[in-house]
């Protein structure tokens, strides 16, 4: 009986540890996303000439970014700046300890070769659910209605050509 209770308490403890790591993972993901978005925004605002209107922490991060550009590439400098911002956001959001290293995002590969595929997803409107049609007893032998319940539209050009043909035929027959 005591062993069972001990086992239950140990299971509960491991569950709590797993939950804590799951919440820190969520905090880390949110902090990383926010850091990337904020850095991109700050950089764009600085390029547009409104550096002075940025918050003090943003100005500090951008000044560090500019100083690092002399020593390293733009991509590396950006990664360091985002990492600094990410660590600050992680602790502000309630993360404990050192901010975990995010999982690297693998770029999607094309079917042929190592070319990177565009990862933009086209927006598709959700389809409306089809309501089942109620068939009346009187309509059972009637001609089937085209899908959608409406008649097929006749193009305007076809109507215009038909009217022109009628006018020409009328003038030809009345002479």
Short mmCIF file of C-alpha atoms in Angstrom, two decimals:
data_model
loop_
_atom_site.label_atom_id
_atom_site.label_comp_id
_atom_site.label_asym_id
_atom_site.label_seq_id
_atom_site.Cartn_x
_atom_site.Cartn_y
_atom_site.Cartn_z
CA UNK A 1 0.00 0.00 0.00
CA UNK A 2 2.79 2.41 0.85
CA UNK A 3 4.67 1.50 -2.34
CA UNK A 4 1.56 2.26 -4.38
CA UNK A 5 1.21 5.68 -2.78
CA UNK A 6 4.91 6.32 -3.32
CA UNK A 7 4.54 5.34 -6.96
CA UNK A 8 1.53 7.62 -7.37
CA UNK A 9 3.41 10.55 -5.88
CA UNK A 10 6.38 9.90 -8.14
CA UNK A 11 4.12 9.79 -11.17
CA UNK A 12 2.53 13.08 -10.14
CA UNK A 13 5.95 14.66 -9.71
CA UNK A 14 7.08 13.61 -13.19
CA UNK A 15 3.84 14.96 -14.63
CA UNK A 16 4.47 18.32 -12.98
CA UNK A 17 8.01 18.41 -14.37
CA UNK A 18 6.74 17.60 -17.86
CA UNK A 19 4.10 20.32 -17.59
CA UNK A 20 6.69 22.86 -16.49
CA UNK A 21 8.91 22.06 -19.46
CA UNK A 22 5.92 22.21 -21.80
CA UNK A 23 4.97 25.68 -20.50
CA UNK A 24 8.58 26.88 -20.79
CA UNK A 25 8.59 25.60 -24.38
CA UNK A 26 5.44 27.60 -25.09
CA UNK A 27 6.94 30.68 -23.45
CA UNK A 28 10.14 30.19 -25.45
CA UNK A 29 8.25 29.87 -28.74
CA UNK A 30 6.19 33.00 -28.05
CA UNK A 31 9.25 34.96 -26.93
CA UNK A 32 11.19 33.90 -30.03
CA UNK A 33 8.36 34.86 -32.38
CA UNK A 34 7.90 38.21 -30.66
CA UNK A 35 11.66 38.91 -30.70
CA UNK A 36 11.92 38.19 -34.44
CA UNK A 37 8.89 40.35 -35.24
CA UNK A 38 10.00 43.22 -33.01
CA UNK A 39 13.54 43.24 -34.38
CA UNK A 40 12.25 43.33 -37.96
CA UNK A 41 9.91 46.18 -37.04
CA UNK A 42 12.63 48.15 -35.27
CA UNK A 43 15.04 47.67 -38.16
CA UNK A 44 12.44 48.86 -40.68
CA UNK A 45 11.55 51.89 -38.56
CA UNK A 46 15.24 52.77 -38.23
CA UNK A 47 15.68 52.49 -42.01
CA UNK A 48 12.68 54.79 -42.51
CA UNK A 49 14.28 57.44 -40.30
CA UNK A 50 12.30 57.15 -37.07
CA UNK A 51 15.10 55.73 -34.91
CA UNK A 52 14.55 58.38 -32.21
CA UNK A 53 10.92 57.36 -31.70
CA UNK A 54 11.86 53.77 -30.84
CA UNK A 55 11.91 52.65 -27.19
CA UNK A 56 15.24 52.77 -25.37
CA UNK A 57 15.71 48.99 -25.40
CA UNK A 58 15.10 48.91 -29.16
CA UNK A 59 17.67 51.65 -29.72
CA UNK A 60 20.17 49.71 -27.60
CA UNK A 61 19.61 46.49 -29.59
CA UNK A 62 19.90 48.31 -32.94
CA UNK A 63 23.09 50.12 -31.87
CA UNK A 64 24.62 46.76 -30.92
CA UNK A 65 23.47 45.36 -34.27
CA UNK A 66 25.15 48.21 -36.17
CA UNK A 67 28.40 47.80 -34.21
CA UNK A 68 28.49 44.07 -34.93
CA UNK A 69 28.00 44.67 -38.67
CA UNK A 70 31.64 45.80 -38.87
CA UNK A 71 32.88 42.50 -37.43
CA UNK A 72 30.45 39.93 -38.86
CA UNK A 73 27.94 39.40 -41.63
CA UNK A 74 24.46 40.87 -41.58
CA UNK A 75 22.84 37.47 -41.00
CA UNK A 76 25.08 36.66 -38.02
CA UNK A 77 24.59 40.12 -36.52
CA UNK A 78 20.83 39.82 -36.90
CA UNK A 79 20.87 36.38 -35.26
CA UNK A 80 22.80 37.74 -32.26
CA UNK A 81 20.44 40.72 -31.91
CA UNK A 82 17.36 38.50 -32.09
CA UNK A 83 18.93 36.11 -29.56
CA UNK A 84 19.54 38.99 -27.09
CA UNK A 85 15.97 40.23 -27.50
CA UNK A 86 14.65 36.67 -27.19
CA UNK A 87 16.47 36.14 -23.89
CA UNK A 88 15.05 39.39 -22.50
CA UNK A 89 11.51 38.51 -23.61
CA UNK A 90 11.82 34.96 -22.26
CA UNK A 91 12.61 36.22 -18.76
CA UNK A 92 9.93 38.95 -18.99
CA UNK A 93 7.28 36.37 -19.92
CA UNK A 94 8.07 34.26 -16.87
CA UNK A 95 10.61 31.81 -18.23
CA UNK A 96 13.05 30.52 -15.63
CA UNK A 97 16.75 30.10 -16.19
CA UNK A 98 18.51 30.39 -19.51
CA UNK A 99 16.25 30.67 -22.54
CA UNK A 100 16.28 27.35 -24.42
CA UNK A 101 17.80 27.23 -27.86
CA UNK A 102 14.97 27.10 -30.41
CA UNK A 103 14.63 24.16 -32.73
CA UNK A 104 16.18 25.06 -36.09
CA UNK A 105 13.68 25.48 -38.86
CA UNK A 106 14.49 23.26 -41.80
CA UNK A 107 13.70 24.96 -45.11
CA UNK A 108 11.41 22.88 -47.31
CA UNK A 109 13.21 21.20 -50.18
CA UNK A 110 11.88 20.99 -53.70
CA UNK A 111 11.10 17.69 -55.37
CA UNK A 112 14.16 18.04 -57.57
CA UNK A 113 17.55 19.04 -56.17
CA UNK A 114 18.28 21.30 -53.23
CA UNK A 115 16.31 24.35 -54.38
CA UNK A 116 14.20 25.92 -51.65
CA UNK A 117 10.47 25.98 -52.25
CA UNK A 118 8.41 29.09 -51.61
CA UNK A 119 6.64 28.48 -48.33
CA UNK A 120 3.75 30.88 -48.93
CA UNK A 121 0.39 29.21 -48.48
CA UNK A 122 -2.44 30.48 -50.63
CA UNK A 123 -5.56 31.54 -48.77
CA UNK A 124 -8.59 29.43 -49.60
CA UNK A 125 -12.07 30.42 -48.61
CA UNK A 126 -13.79 27.70 -46.63
CA UNK A 127 -16.49 25.97 -48.58
CA UNK A 128 -20.01 26.37 -47.33
CA UNK A 129 -21.52 23.10 -46.19
CA UNK A 130 -24.03 21.77 -48.68
CA UNK A 131 -27.55 21.59 -47.32
CA UNK A 132 -29.35 18.40 -48.22
CA UNK A 133 -32.07 19.13 -50.77
CA UNK A 134 -35.60 18.30 -49.80
CA UNK A 135 -37.36 16.62 -52.70
CA UNK A 136 -41.07 17.22 -52.83
CA UNK A 137 -43.36 14.44 -53.95
CA UNK A 138 -44.57 16.59 -56.88
CA UNK A 139 -41.00 17.10 -58.15
CA UNK A 140 -40.00 13.43 -58.33
CA UNK A 141 -40.69 13.06 -62.05
CA UNK A 142 -39.66 16.60 -63.01
CA UNK A 143 -36.67 17.49 -65.13
CA UNK A 144 -33.45 17.63 -63.06
CA UNK A 145 -32.38 21.14 -62.05
CA UNK A 146 -28.76 22.09 -62.75
CA UNK A 147 -26.51 22.07 -59.69
CA UNK A 148 -26.76 25.23 -57.66
CA UNK A 149 -30.51 25.50 -58.26
CA UNK A 150 -30.17 28.27 -60.89
CA UNK A 151 -30.20 28.22 -64.68
CA UNK A 152 -26.91 28.44 -66.49
CA UNK A 153 -26.13 32.07 -67.41
CA UNK A 154 -26.06 33.04 -71.08
CA UNK A 155 -23.04 35.18 -71.96
CA UNK A 156 -23.80 38.77 -72.97
CA UNK A 157 -21.81 38.45 -76.19
CA UNK A 158 -24.01 35.55 -77.33
CA UNK A 159 -27.15 37.62 -76.70
CA UNK A 160 -25.66 40.57 -78.64
CA UNK A 161 -24.78 38.35 -81.63
CA UNK A 162 -28.29 36.86 -81.63
CA UNK A 163 -29.89 40.33 -81.63
CA UNK A 164 -27.63 41.47 -84.49
CA UNK A 165 -28.60 38.37 -86.48
CA UNK A 166 -32.30 39.10 -85.91
CA UNK A 167 -31.88 42.73 -87.07
CA UNK A 168 -29.99 41.66 -90.23
CA UNK A 169 -32.57 38.97 -90.98
CA UNK A 170 -35.43 41.45 -90.48
CA UNK A 171 -33.87 44.01 -92.86
CA UNK A 172 -33.14 41.28 -95.44
CA UNK A 173 -36.67 39.87 -95.28
CA UNK A 174 -38.43 43.25 -95.39
CA UNK A 175 -36.73 44.38 -98.64
#
